[in-house]
PDB file of C-alpha atoms in Angstrom:
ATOM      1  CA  UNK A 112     -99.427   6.305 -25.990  1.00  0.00           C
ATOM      2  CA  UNK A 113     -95.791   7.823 -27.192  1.00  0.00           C
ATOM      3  CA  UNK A 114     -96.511  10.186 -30.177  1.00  0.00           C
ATOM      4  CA  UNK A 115     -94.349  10.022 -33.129  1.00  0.00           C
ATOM      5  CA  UNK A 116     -92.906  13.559 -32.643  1.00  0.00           C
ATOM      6  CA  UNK A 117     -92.084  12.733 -29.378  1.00  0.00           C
ATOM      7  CA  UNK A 118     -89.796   9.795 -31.054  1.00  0.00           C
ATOM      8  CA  UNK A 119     -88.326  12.496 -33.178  1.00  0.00           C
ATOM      9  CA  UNK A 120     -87.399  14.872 -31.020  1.00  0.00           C
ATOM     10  CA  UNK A 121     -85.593  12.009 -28.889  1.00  0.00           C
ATOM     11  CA  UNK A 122     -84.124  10.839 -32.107  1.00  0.00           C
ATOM     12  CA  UNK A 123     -82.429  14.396 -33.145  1.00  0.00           C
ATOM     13  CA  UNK A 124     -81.148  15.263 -29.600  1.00  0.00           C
ATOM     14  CA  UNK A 125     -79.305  11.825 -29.499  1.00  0.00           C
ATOM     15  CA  UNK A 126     -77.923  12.611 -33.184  1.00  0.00           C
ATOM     16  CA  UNK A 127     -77.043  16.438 -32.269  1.00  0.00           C
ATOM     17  CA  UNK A 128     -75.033  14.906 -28.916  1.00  0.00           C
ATOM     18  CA  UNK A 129     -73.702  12.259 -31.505  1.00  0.00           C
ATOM     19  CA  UNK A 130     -72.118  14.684 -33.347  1.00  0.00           C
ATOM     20  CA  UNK A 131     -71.239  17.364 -30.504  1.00  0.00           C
ATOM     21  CA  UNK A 132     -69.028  14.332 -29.023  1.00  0.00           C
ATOM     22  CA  UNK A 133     -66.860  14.187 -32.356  1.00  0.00           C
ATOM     23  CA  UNK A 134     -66.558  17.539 -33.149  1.00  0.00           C
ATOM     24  CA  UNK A 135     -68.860  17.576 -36.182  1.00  0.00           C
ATOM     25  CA  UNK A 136     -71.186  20.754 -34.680  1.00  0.00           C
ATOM     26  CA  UNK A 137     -70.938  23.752 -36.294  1.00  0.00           C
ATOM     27  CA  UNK A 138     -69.222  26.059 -34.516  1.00  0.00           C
ATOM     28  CA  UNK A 139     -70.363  29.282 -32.761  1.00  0.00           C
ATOM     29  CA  UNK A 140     -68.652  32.336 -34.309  1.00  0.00           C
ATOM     30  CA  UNK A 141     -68.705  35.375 -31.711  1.00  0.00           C
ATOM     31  CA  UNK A 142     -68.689  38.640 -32.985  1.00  0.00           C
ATOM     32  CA  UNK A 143     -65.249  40.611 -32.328  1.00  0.00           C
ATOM     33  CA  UNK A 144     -65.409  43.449 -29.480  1.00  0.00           C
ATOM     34  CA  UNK A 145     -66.484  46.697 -30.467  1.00  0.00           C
ATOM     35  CA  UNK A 146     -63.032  47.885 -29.827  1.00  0.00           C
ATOM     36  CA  UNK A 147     -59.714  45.815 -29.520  1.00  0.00           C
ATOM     37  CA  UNK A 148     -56.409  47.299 -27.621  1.00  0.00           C
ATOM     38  CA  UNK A 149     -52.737  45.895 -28.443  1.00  0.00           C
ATOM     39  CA  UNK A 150     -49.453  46.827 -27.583  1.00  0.00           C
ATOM     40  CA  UNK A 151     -46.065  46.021 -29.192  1.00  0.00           C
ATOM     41  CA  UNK A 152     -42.231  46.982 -27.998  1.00  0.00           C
ATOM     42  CA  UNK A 153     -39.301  48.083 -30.125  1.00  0.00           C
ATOM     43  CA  UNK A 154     -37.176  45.657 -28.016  1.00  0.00           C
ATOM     44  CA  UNK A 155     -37.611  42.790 -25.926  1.00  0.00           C
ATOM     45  CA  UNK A 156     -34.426  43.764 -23.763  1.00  0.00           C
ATOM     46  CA  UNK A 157     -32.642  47.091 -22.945  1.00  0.00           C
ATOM     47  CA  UNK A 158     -30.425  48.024 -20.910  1.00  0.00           C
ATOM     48  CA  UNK A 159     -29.958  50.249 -17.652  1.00  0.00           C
ATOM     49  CA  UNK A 160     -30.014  54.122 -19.083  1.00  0.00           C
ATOM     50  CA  UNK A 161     -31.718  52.681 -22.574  1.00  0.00           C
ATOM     51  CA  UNK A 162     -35.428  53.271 -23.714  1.00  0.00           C
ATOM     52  CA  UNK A 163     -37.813  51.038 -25.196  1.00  0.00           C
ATOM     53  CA  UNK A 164     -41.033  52.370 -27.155  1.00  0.00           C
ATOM     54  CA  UNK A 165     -44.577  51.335 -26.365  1.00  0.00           C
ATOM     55  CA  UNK A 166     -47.115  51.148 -29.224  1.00  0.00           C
ATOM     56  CA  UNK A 167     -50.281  50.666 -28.365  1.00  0.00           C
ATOM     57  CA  UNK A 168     -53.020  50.571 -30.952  1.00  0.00           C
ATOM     58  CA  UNK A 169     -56.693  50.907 -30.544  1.00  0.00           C
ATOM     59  CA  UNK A 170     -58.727  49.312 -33.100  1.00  0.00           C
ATOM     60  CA  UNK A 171     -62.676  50.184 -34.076  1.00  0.00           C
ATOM     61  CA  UNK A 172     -64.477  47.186 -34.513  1.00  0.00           C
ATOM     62  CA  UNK A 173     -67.747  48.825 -34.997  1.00  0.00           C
ATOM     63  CA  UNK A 174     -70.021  50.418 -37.940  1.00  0.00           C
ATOM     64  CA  UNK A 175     -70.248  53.668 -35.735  1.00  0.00           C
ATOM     65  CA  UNK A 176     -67.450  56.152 -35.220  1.00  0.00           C
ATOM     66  CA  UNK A 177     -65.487  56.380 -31.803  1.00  0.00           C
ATOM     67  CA  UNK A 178     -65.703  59.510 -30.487  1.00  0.00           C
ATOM     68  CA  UNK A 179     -63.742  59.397 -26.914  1.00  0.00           C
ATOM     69  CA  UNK A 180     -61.333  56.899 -25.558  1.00  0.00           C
ATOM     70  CA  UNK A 181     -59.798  56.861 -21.638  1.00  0.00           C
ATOM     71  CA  UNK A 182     -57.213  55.214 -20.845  1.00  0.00           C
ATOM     72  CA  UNK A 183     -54.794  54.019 -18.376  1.00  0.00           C
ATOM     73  CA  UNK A 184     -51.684  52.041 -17.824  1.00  0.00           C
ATOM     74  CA  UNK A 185     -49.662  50.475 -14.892  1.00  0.00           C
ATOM     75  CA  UNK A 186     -47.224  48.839 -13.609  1.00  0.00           C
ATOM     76  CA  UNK A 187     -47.803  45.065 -13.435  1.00  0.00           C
ATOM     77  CA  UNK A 188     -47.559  43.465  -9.876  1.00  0.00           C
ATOM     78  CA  UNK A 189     -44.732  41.824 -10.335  1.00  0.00           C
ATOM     79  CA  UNK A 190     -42.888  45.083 -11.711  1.00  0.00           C
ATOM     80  CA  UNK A 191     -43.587  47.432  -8.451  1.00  0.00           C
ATOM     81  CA  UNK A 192     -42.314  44.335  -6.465  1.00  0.00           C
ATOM     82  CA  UNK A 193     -38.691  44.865  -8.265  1.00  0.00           C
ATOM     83  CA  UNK A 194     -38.079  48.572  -6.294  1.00  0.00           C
ATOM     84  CA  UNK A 195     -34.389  48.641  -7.779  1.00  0.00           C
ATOM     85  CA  UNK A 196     -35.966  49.287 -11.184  1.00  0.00           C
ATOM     86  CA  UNK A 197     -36.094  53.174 -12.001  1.00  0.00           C
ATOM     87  CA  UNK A 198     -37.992  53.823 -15.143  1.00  0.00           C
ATOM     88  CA  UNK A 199     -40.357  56.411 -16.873  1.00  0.00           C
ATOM     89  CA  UNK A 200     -42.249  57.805 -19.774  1.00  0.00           C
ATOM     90  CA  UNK A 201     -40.300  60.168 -21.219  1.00  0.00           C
ATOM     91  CA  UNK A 202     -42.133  60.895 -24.397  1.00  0.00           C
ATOM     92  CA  UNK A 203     -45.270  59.821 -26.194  1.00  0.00           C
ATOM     93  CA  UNK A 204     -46.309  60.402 -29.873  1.00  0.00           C
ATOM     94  CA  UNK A 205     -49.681  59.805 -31.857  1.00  0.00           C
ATOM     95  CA  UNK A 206     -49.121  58.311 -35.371  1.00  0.00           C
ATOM     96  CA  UNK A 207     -51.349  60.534 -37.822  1.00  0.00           C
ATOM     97  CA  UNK A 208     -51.179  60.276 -41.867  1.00  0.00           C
ATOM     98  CA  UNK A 209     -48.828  63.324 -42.029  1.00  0.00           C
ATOM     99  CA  UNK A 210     -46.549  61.983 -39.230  1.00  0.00           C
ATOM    100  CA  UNK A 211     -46.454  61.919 -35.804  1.00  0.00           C
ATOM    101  CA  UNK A 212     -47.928  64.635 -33.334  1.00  0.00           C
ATOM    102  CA  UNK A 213     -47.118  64.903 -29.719  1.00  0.00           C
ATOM    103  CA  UNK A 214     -49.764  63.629 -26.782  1.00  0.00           C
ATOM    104  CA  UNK A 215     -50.291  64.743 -23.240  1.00  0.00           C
ATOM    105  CA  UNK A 216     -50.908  62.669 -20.339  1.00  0.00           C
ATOM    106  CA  UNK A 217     -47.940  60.884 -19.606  1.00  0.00           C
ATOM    107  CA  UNK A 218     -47.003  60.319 -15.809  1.00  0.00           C
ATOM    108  CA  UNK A 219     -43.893  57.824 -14.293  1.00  0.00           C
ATOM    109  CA  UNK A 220     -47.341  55.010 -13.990  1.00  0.00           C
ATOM    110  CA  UNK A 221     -49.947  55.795 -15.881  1.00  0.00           C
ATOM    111  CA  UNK A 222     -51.839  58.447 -18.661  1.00  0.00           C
ATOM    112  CA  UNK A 223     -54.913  59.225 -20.236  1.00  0.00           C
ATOM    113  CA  UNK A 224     -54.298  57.543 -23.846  1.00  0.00           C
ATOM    114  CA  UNK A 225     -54.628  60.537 -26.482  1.00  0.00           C
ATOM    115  CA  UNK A 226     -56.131  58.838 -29.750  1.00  0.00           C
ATOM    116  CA  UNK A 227     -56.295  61.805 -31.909  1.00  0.00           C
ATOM    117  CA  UNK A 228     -59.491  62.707 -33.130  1.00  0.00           C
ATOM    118  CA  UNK A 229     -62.363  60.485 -34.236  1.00  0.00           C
ATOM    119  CA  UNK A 230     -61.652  56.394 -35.185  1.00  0.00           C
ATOM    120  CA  UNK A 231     -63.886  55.692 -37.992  1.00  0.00           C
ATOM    121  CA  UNK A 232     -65.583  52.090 -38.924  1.00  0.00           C
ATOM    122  CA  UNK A 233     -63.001  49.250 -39.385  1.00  0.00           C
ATOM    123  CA  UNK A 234     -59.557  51.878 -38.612  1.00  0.00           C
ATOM    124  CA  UNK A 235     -57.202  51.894 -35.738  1.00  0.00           C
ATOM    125  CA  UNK A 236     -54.785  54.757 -34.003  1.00  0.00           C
ATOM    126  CA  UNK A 237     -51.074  54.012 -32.509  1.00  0.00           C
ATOM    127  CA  UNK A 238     -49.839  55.802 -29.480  1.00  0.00           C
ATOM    128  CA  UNK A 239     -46.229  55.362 -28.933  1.00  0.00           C
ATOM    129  CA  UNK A 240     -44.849  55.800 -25.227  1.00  0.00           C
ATOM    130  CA  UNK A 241     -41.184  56.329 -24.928  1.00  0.00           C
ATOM    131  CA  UNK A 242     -40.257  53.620 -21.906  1.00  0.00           C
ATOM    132  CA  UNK A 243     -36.579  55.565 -20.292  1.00  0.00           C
ATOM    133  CA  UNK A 244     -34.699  53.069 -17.837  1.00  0.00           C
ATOM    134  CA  UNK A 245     -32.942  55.191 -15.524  1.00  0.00           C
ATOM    135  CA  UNK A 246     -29.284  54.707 -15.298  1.00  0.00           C
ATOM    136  CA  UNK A 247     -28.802  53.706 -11.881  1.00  0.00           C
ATOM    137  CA  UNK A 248     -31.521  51.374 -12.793  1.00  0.00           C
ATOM    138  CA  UNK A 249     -31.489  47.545 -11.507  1.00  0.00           C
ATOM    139  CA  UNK A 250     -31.016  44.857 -13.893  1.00  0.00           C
ATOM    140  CA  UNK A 251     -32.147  41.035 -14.898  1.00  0.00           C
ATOM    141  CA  UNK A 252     -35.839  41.896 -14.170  1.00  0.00           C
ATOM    142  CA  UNK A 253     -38.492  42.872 -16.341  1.00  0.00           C
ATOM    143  CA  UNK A 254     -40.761  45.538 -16.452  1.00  0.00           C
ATOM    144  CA  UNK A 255     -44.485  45.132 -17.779  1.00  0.00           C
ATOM    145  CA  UNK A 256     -48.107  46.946 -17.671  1.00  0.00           C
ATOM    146  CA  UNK A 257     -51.244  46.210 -17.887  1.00  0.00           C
ATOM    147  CA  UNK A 258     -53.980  48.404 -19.292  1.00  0.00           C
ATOM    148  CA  UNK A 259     -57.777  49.066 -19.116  1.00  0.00           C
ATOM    149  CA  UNK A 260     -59.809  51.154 -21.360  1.00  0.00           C
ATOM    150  CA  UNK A 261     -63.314  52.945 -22.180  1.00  0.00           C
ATOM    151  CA  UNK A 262     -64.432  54.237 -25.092  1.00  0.00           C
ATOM    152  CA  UNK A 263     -67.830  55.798 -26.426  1.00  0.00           C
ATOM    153  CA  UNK A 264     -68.976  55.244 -30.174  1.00  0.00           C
ATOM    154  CA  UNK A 265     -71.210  57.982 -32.110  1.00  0.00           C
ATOM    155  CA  UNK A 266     -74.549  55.718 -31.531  1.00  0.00           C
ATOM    156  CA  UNK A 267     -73.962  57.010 -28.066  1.00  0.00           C
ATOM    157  CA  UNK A 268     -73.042  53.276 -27.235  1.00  0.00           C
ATOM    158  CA  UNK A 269     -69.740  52.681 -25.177  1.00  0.00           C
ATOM    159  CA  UNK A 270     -67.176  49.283 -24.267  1.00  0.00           C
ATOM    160  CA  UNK A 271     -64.740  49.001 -21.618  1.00  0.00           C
ATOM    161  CA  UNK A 272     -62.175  46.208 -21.795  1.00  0.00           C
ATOM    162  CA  UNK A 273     -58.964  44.948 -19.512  1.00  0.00           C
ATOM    163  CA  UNK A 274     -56.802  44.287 -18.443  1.00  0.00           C
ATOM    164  CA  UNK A 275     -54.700  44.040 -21.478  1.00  0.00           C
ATOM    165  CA  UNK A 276     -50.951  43.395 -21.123  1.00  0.00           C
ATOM    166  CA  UNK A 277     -48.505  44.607 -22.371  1.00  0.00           C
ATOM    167  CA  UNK A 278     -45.166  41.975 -23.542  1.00  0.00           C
ATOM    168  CA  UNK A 279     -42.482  43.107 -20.860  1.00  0.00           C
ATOM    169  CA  UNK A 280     -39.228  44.314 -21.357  1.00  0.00           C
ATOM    170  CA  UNK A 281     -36.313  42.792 -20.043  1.00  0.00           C
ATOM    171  CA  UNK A 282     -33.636  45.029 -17.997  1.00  0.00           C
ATOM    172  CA  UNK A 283     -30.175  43.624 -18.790  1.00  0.00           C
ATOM    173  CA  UNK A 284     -26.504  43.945 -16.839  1.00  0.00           C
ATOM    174  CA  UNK A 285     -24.455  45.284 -19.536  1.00  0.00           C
TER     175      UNK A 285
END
């Protein structure tokens, strides 16, 4: 004998898979990452013997304070297979309420991202690289990076994310 909750249960599966085939299920939401990396360019093209900056902006998603962020950033594949390109970091700057402050770390690949002290709750903190295309530089390619990053909160939590890309920078023939 077929009970009459058995009857129901077969009745709302078929209506749930009803309505998952038209698009009328609610969605899921999913919760943002605890932290969020971006980056942005002041150009989309230079020229050889130009510079570009690279902002990249760190964003606390969390109710708990970071406390220490790591960073690095390289060259993407496709960049270290162009060997005619000559670039490097030639400067990098933290953006603080009473201007800018000069970070450490910067190497012709890579660098340990220097956020400035403490992100609160719900704030963010821009590092600015200075991107310098050599002069003798090759042109019509572009150069990009990609990035990975760790950081620990205050509720002695931590994230990692990456790779995050950066948008590349074209090289043009003057």
């Amino acid at each position: 004998m077929r009970s009459p909750l058995t009857g129901r249960l077969g009745l709302a599966a078929a209506l749930a898979f009803v309505l998952a085939l038209f698009g009328f299920a609610p969605a899921a939401s999913a919760d943002p990452a605890p932290a969020a990396l971006t980056f942005s360019t002041s150009s989309a093209t230079t020229t050889p013997g130009g510079s570009v900056n690279l902002s990249m902006t760190i964003t606390n998603n969390k109710t708990y304070d970071i406390w220490f962020i790591y960073q690095t950033i390289n060259p993407t594949w496709l960049t270290t297979q162009r060997p005619d390109l000559k670039y490097s970091f030639s400067g990098c700057s933290l953006a603080t309420a009473s201007g800018s402050t000069p970070c450490s770390g910067t190497g012709p690949s890579d660098l340990g991202g220097n956020y400035g002290a403490t992100i609160p709750p719900g704030q963010s903190r821009t590092v600015t690289l200075t991107l310098q295309v050599a002069a003798d530089s090759g042109c019509n390619g572009n150069i990009g990076f990609y990035s990975y990053y760790y950081a620990e909160f205050s509720d002695s939590t931590n994230t990692s994310g990456g790779p995050v890309f950066t948008p590349e920078t074209r090289v043009l023939c003057a």
